[in-house]
Amino acid sequence: MNRTDDISSLFSRFGASAGSYHEFESQIDYKENPPAPEPEKAPASPEVAVTTEVVADSAEAPLSEPLVSIEPVASMLEHPVSEPEPEPVPVAEAEQNLAYPVDAQLVPPTSQPLITQPSLTVLPAAPNRLRNLLAEVVQAREVEAQALAEEAVRQEAARGRPAKCKAHVVVVVSLKGGVGKTTLAAGLASRLRLEGGRTLAIDLDPQNALHYQLGVEHGESGIGSLNGAGHSWHDRLQPGFDGALLLAYGVLGDDEHHALTHAMHEDHHWLARQLDHMDLAANDVVLIDTPTGSTASLAQALDVADEVIVVTTADAASFNTLDPIDRLLNAPHARAASSHCTYVVNQFDVSREFSRDMLEVFKRRLGQQLIAVVPLDNTLGEALAYGRNPMSAAEPSPASEGVLQLAEQLKARFKASRAQGVEAQ
């Protein structure tokens, strides 16, 4: 079968005759453009891959004869459709965008003008220089005042020891903490008063606890803050229980504490000079609470003491301090030769057999120097908690009775020493 028979057979199927068939030969030479490279595609799923293969197979099958031919549009292939170009950005805005880069994800699609950050305002340097100059002036003034105070201390030390004050001076000491030294000193301050005289309590202990025991609310200012300031101690006396006048140690800064310690070390009669400026009378009593241990404050207090009361307790630890305190009190020039040294056993628990035995040991060791035994009494701690005076309770406690007996013994000594002074004159 040839081509003519095929055409006749095809026309006969449509009910037509092959005589109406005309074949035209095209005079146009079609030139095909080289195929463009296919873009890379993401890997497809297996189902899509199978479909793609089927389409490819069907596309590869050649047609017997093209029925309709479409002329390709070369211009569309040569110039593909491009995205609209953005509007040109002004130069100033472009520089601003470069100066402040912004994350593209945070910028909304609509174009908005960027807000520039305000620049930091630099303060003029003149106030800073002025403050520095003022600080230098203040510092120079403080240094000059400190130098003048030290020079005054040296001049006072060169004068020698001042005359002994007329008042009776009682110093309460201990080499061991926790024996009730400050509580006993406060009790004596409220009970130890001579007729027509005053009782002054001076706190030389940095713990600054005596004002609590005497019912004085404020104890921030005291001897430390007054040192080298040209103030009199009379200005800072505060009334306490039973009319006692308190001069607190005060709350000291590092510079004040250093200045006070320096003054005590430079002038061994520093406290004697302070008492000399107070114009004390013969019927006045000065009671001094000292810090625990051997300190410069203790040395100053011993220098002016008429009566030294060593507070101890009936236990082994306090017994071991007896020899060291003896050496300290009996050292050359530690205290006046006319002063008396006595001992008080405080917080004595009579219910314990060991305490009773230790008291007998102290009596044998101290002899007549042991002048009082103050019983253990919890009412003293309760009175401190409620801010009451334990010495003026309606019903005297065992401890208050012991303190009262000690005060009466000291008064008798004061009268005896005064009589001896009159006879010596």
XYZ file of C-alpha atoms in Angstrom:
425
model
C 0.000 0.000 0.000
C 1.327 3.410 -0.975
C 0.612 6.916 0.158
C -2.239 7.421 -2.355
C -4.094 4.398 -1.108
C -3.754 5.653 2.467
C -5.270 9.000 1.561
C -8.129 7.349 -0.373
C -8.862 5.024 2.523
C -8.872 7.954 4.967
C -11.280 10.036 2.835
C -13.594 7.073 2.313
C -14.063 6.819 6.061
C -15.465 10.341 6.086
C -17.682 9.624 3.105
C -15.677 11.829 0.777
C -13.725 11.358 -2.381
C -9.948 11.550 -2.629
C -10.326 13.632 -5.742
C -10.903 16.749 -3.650
C -7.563 16.317 -1.865
C -4.903 18.859 -2.727
C -1.405 18.855 -1.254
C 0.471 22.133 -0.821
C 4.176 22.447 -0.416
C 5.396 25.182 1.946
C 7.969 27.616 0.645
C 8.954 28.886 4.120
C 12.077 27.531 5.744
C 11.350 27.418 9.494
C 14.370 27.926 11.693
C 14.058 26.663 15.190
C 15.781 28.502 18.062
C 18.036 26.417 20.273
C 16.143 25.096 23.263
C 16.583 27.233 26.409
C 18.111 25.489 29.415
C 15.481 24.078 31.677
C 15.440 25.552 35.206
C 16.334 23.293 38.067
C 13.312 21.771 39.639
C 12.834 20.551 43.158
C 12.666 16.804 43.521
C 9.120 15.699 42.991
C 7.195 12.996 44.737
C 7.020 9.529 43.160
C 3.509 10.138 41.800
C 4.565 13.350 40.062
C 7.639 11.601 38.650
C 5.499 8.871 37.112
C 3.174 11.428 35.543
C 6.145 13.335 34.157
C 7.538 10.209 32.526
C 4.205 9.451 30.866
C 3.942 12.965 29.475
C 7.530 12.806 28.246
C 6.904 9.501 26.452
C 3.862 10.863 24.773
C 5.732 13.996 23.771
C 8.550 11.988 22.195
C 6.182 10.111 19.871
C 6.479 11.784 16.394
C 3.441 12.942 14.555
C 2.933 11.577 11.107
C 2.248 15.018 9.636
C 1.710 18.415 11.291
C -1.803 19.555 10.703
C -1.492 23.049 12.020
C 1.710 24.985 12.335
C 2.218 27.912 14.741
C 4.896 30.404 14.005
C 6.921 31.206 17.166
C 7.067 34.768 18.298
C 10.746 35.567 18.486
C 10.277 38.915 20.187
C 8.599 37.376 23.208
C 11.455 34.897 23.593
C 14.131 37.512 23.155
C 12.543 40.022 25.559
C 10.886 38.218 28.486
C 8.481 40.098 30.710
C 10.387 41.679 33.627
C 9.173 42.902 37.035
C 8.334 46.587 37.398
C 11.391 48.594 38.306
C 11.302 50.412 41.686
C 11.153 54.150 41.784
C 14.486 55.867 42.181
C 15.400 56.731 45.775
C 16.787 60.195 46.556
C 20.470 60.369 47.400
C 19.905 61.750 50.928
C 17.478 58.966 51.773
C 19.874 56.356 50.368
C 22.696 57.675 52.522
C 20.387 57.630 55.520
C 19.480 54.012 54.855
C 23.139 53.099 54.609
C 23.889 54.875 57.871
C 21.119 53.004 59.737
C 20.799 49.459 58.348
C 17.482 47.832 59.131
C 16.542 44.206 58.955
C 14.380 43.564 55.882
C 12.060 41.302 57.859
C 11.195 44.071 60.315
C 10.482 46.794 57.731
C 6.843 46.973 56.536
C 6.266 46.820 52.754
C 5.095 50.444 52.631
C 7.947 52.891 52.454
C 8.128 55.143 55.548
C 10.718 57.746 56.432
C 13.240 56.538 59.015
C 13.462 58.470 62.302
C 16.993 59.357 63.225
C 18.118 58.829 66.848
C 18.744 62.001 68.847
C 22.380 62.691 69.468
C 23.657 62.722 73.074
C 23.987 66.170 74.550
C 27.420 66.752 76.016
C 27.312 68.857 79.158
C 29.787 71.648 79.422
C 32.887 70.787 81.398
C 32.779 73.949 83.502
C 30.452 72.587 86.288
C 32.576 69.452 86.591
C 35.712 71.489 86.995
C 33.959 73.661 89.568
C 32.869 70.662 91.597
C 36.385 69.254 91.522
C 37.837 72.551 92.679
C 35.323 72.800 95.513
C 36.092 69.218 96.566
C 39.791 70.060 96.666
C 39.104 73.120 98.822
C 36.990 71.088 101.269
C 39.609 68.339 101.438
C 42.366 70.874 102.080
C 40.302 72.450 104.853
C 39.725 69.053 106.497
C 43.417 68.199 106.301
C 44.303 71.544 107.843
C 41.765 71.039 110.650
C 43.145 67.559 111.327
C 46.676 68.944 111.452
C 45.602 71.668 113.883
C 43.864 69.093 116.088
C 46.967 66.889 116.155
C 49.127 69.894 116.973
C 46.777 70.803 119.810
C 47.055 67.251 121.149
C 50.851 67.448 121.062
C 50.810 70.791 122.829
C 48.477 69.443 125.504
C 50.725 66.412 125.976
C 53.738 68.673 126.424
C 52.067 70.456 129.328
C 52.106 67.362 131.543
C 49.290 65.812 133.508
C 46.523 68.221 134.539
C 45.374 68.492 138.108
C 43.178 65.670 139.335
C 39.499 66.419 139.033
C 37.527 66.848 142.234
C 34.898 64.258 141.334
C 35.049 60.585 142.319
C 35.872 58.441 139.284
C 34.768 54.774 139.144
C 36.045 52.606 136.266
C 34.365 49.272 135.415
C 36.672 46.809 133.606
C 36.808 43.182 132.479
C 39.146 41.055 130.397
C 36.346 38.659 129.392
C 33.125 39.427 127.587
C 29.680 38.258 128.630
C 30.100 38.911 132.362
C 27.479 41.704 132.583
C 29.964 44.570 132.849
C 27.811 47.187 131.095
C 24.650 46.134 132.959
C 26.448 46.495 136.275
C 27.841 49.897 135.239
C 24.337 51.136 134.369
C 22.980 49.942 137.718
C 25.728 51.770 139.590
C 25.126 54.936 137.552
C 21.480 55.024 138.639
C 22.243 54.275 142.306
C 25.650 55.842 142.965
C 24.880 59.476 143.803
C 26.161 61.739 146.545
C 24.060 64.420 148.203
C 23.994 67.598 146.146
C 26.055 66.112 143.354
C 25.614 64.664 139.871
C 26.363 61.246 138.411
C 27.967 61.179 134.949
C 28.193 57.935 132.980
C 30.830 57.952 130.210
C 30.850 55.146 127.651
C 34.341 54.381 126.314
C 33.260 51.044 124.836
C 32.931 51.097 120.994
C 29.928 48.777 121.335
C 28.023 51.888 122.474
C 25.579 49.845 124.574
C 25.436 51.853 127.792
C 22.719 54.193 126.503
C 20.327 51.218 126.113
C 20.862 50.211 129.734
C 20.200 53.774 130.955
C 17.053 54.304 128.874
C 18.598 56.879 126.508
C 17.029 56.553 123.073
C 19.649 58.266 120.926
C 23.310 57.335 121.152
C 24.628 58.298 117.715
C 26.704 61.292 118.830
C 29.266 61.030 121.587
C 32.913 61.408 122.493
C 34.141 60.219 119.097
C 32.192 62.785 117.090
C 33.233 65.543 119.500
C 36.939 64.775 119.353
C 38.928 67.683 117.910
C 35.739 69.573 117.006
C 36.047 72.225 119.714
C 32.816 71.131 121.472
C 32.431 70.627 125.197
C 31.262 67.321 126.576
C 28.560 69.229 128.445
C 26.800 69.806 125.115
C 26.193 66.097 124.534
C 25.152 64.899 128.004
C 21.767 63.135 127.906
C 19.556 62.351 130.928
C 19.016 58.687 131.772
C 17.438 56.630 134.549
C 17.300 58.245 138.017
C 18.816 61.501 136.770
C 22.096 60.002 135.592
C 23.768 61.973 132.770
C 25.156 59.925 129.900
C 27.897 60.731 127.422
C 27.638 57.975 124.821
C 30.516 56.639 122.784
C 28.622 57.384 119.584
C 28.529 55.855 116.140
C 31.916 56.617 114.605
C 33.114 56.508 111.035
C 36.541 55.218 110.128
C 38.101 58.687 110.155
C 36.550 59.580 113.518
C 37.634 56.300 115.071
C 41.176 56.783 113.763
C 41.300 60.357 115.088
C 40.055 59.304 118.538
C 42.521 56.428 118.801
C 45.337 58.664 117.593
C 44.518 61.285 120.234
C 44.552 58.668 123.006
C 47.902 57.268 121.890
C 49.508 60.700 121.477
C 48.368 62.052 124.843
C 48.378 59.619 127.775
C 46.377 62.141 129.829
C 43.784 62.866 127.138
C 40.809 61.765 129.283
C 42.123 63.659 132.312
C 42.155 66.857 130.235
C 38.591 66.266 129.065
C 37.380 65.838 132.649
C 39.344 68.911 133.714
C 37.386 71.008 131.184
C 34.050 69.894 132.706
C 34.562 71.708 136.048
C 33.392 68.787 138.159
C 32.613 69.276 141.846
C 33.734 67.239 144.837
C 30.305 65.650 145.302
C 30.061 64.545 141.649
C 30.574 60.926 140.587
C 31.943 59.861 137.183
C 31.343 56.241 136.176
C 33.274 54.977 133.112
C 32.405 51.820 131.160
C 35.472 50.481 129.317
C 35.849 47.988 126.460
C 36.806 44.388 127.131
C 40.532 43.679 127.095
C 43.616 45.861 127.134
C 42.968 48.919 124.962
C 43.942 52.574 124.744
C 40.553 53.485 126.227
C 41.245 51.298 129.260
C 44.633 52.954 129.754
C 42.987 56.397 129.655
C 40.348 55.328 132.194
C 42.898 53.841 134.588
C 44.837 57.105 134.470
C 41.930 58.972 136.120
C 40.438 56.167 138.264
C 39.821 56.401 141.989
C 38.045 53.045 142.115
C 38.639 50.181 139.671
C 35.956 47.479 139.722
C 36.838 44.235 137.944
C 33.698 42.318 136.922
C 33.999 38.542 136.725
C 31.854 35.405 136.945
C 32.255 32.219 138.949
C 33.609 29.992 136.193
C 36.931 28.645 134.991
C 37.273 31.061 132.053
C 36.994 34.098 134.329
C 39.377 32.567 136.854
C 42.009 32.256 134.121
C 41.861 36.034 133.546
C 42.761 36.938 137.135
C 46.534 36.816 136.659
C 46.529 38.842 133.394
C 44.314 41.542 134.910
C 46.560 41.724 137.966
C 49.597 42.314 135.780
C 47.745 44.951 133.780
C 46.446 46.882 136.790
C 49.691 46.733 138.743
C 51.963 47.762 135.874
C 54.117 50.866 136.506
C 52.224 54.104 135.889
C 49.072 52.181 134.933
C 46.983 53.959 137.596
C 47.355 56.332 140.463
C 48.903 54.932 143.601
C 45.941 56.167 145.638
C 43.373 54.237 143.596
C 41.700 51.068 144.847
C 41.133 47.853 142.890
C 38.266 45.555 143.865
C 36.416 42.594 142.330
C 32.748 41.745 141.888
C 31.426 38.278 141.058
C 28.412 38.883 138.829
C 25.635 36.579 137.579
C 26.195 34.119 140.418
C 23.930 31.062 140.175
C 23.424 29.934 143.741
C 21.443 26.859 142.645
C 24.501 25.202 141.067
C 26.961 23.409 143.293
C 29.814 24.046 140.860
C 29.124 27.800 141.003
C 29.235 27.690 144.813
C 32.542 25.841 144.687
C 33.989 28.339 142.209
C 32.901 31.211 144.458
C 34.908 29.689 147.309
C 37.914 29.484 144.984
C 37.551 33.187 144.117
C 37.275 34.143 147.785
C 40.513 32.320 148.583
C 42.256 33.814 145.583
C 41.083 37.437 146.020
C 40.571 37.778 149.751
C 39.321 41.228 150.782
C 39.464 42.489 147.191
C 36.204 40.630 146.517
C 33.671 43.143 147.825
C 30.367 41.996 146.293
C 28.512 39.048 144.781
C 25.570 39.919 142.509
C 23.118 37.033 141.931
C 21.938 35.866 138.513
C 18.657 37.630 137.770
C 16.611 37.303 134.588
C 14.553 40.395 135.404
C 17.475 42.564 134.253
C 17.167 41.248 130.709
C 13.393 41.678 130.771
C 13.727 45.278 131.955
C 16.125 46.010 129.089
C 13.655 44.542 126.586
C 10.798 46.749 127.857
C 12.953 49.846 128.408
C 12.366 49.910 132.174
C 14.745 50.780 134.985
C 15.400 47.558 136.917
C 16.791 49.506 139.874
C 13.524 51.365 140.559
C 11.105 48.434 140.509
C 8.405 48.276 143.187
C 9.772 44.954 144.376
C 13.577 44.925 144.258
C 15.065 41.933 142.496
C 18.045 39.988 143.893
C 20.367 41.626 141.360
C 19.162 45.159 142.141
C 19.696 44.528 145.856
C 23.234 43.350 145.142
C 23.970 46.478 143.068
C 22.514 48.689 145.804
C 24.775 47.094 148.443
C 27.795 47.639 146.165
C 26.831 51.293 145.690
C 26.608 51.819 149.457
C 30.107 50.380 149.925
C 31.507 52.751 147.309
C 29.801 55.747 148.937
C 31.426 54.845 152.243
C 34.818 54.768 150.540
C 34.192 58.157 148.948
C 33.425 59.694 152.330
C 36.520 58.134 153.849
C 38.763 59.391 151.055
C 37.279 62.883 151.347
C 37.954 62.916 155.078
C 41.529 61.841 154.459
C 41.913 64.636 151.925
C 40.670 67.233 154.368
C 43.063 65.979 157.045
C 45.965 66.074 154.580
C 45.226 69.717 153.838
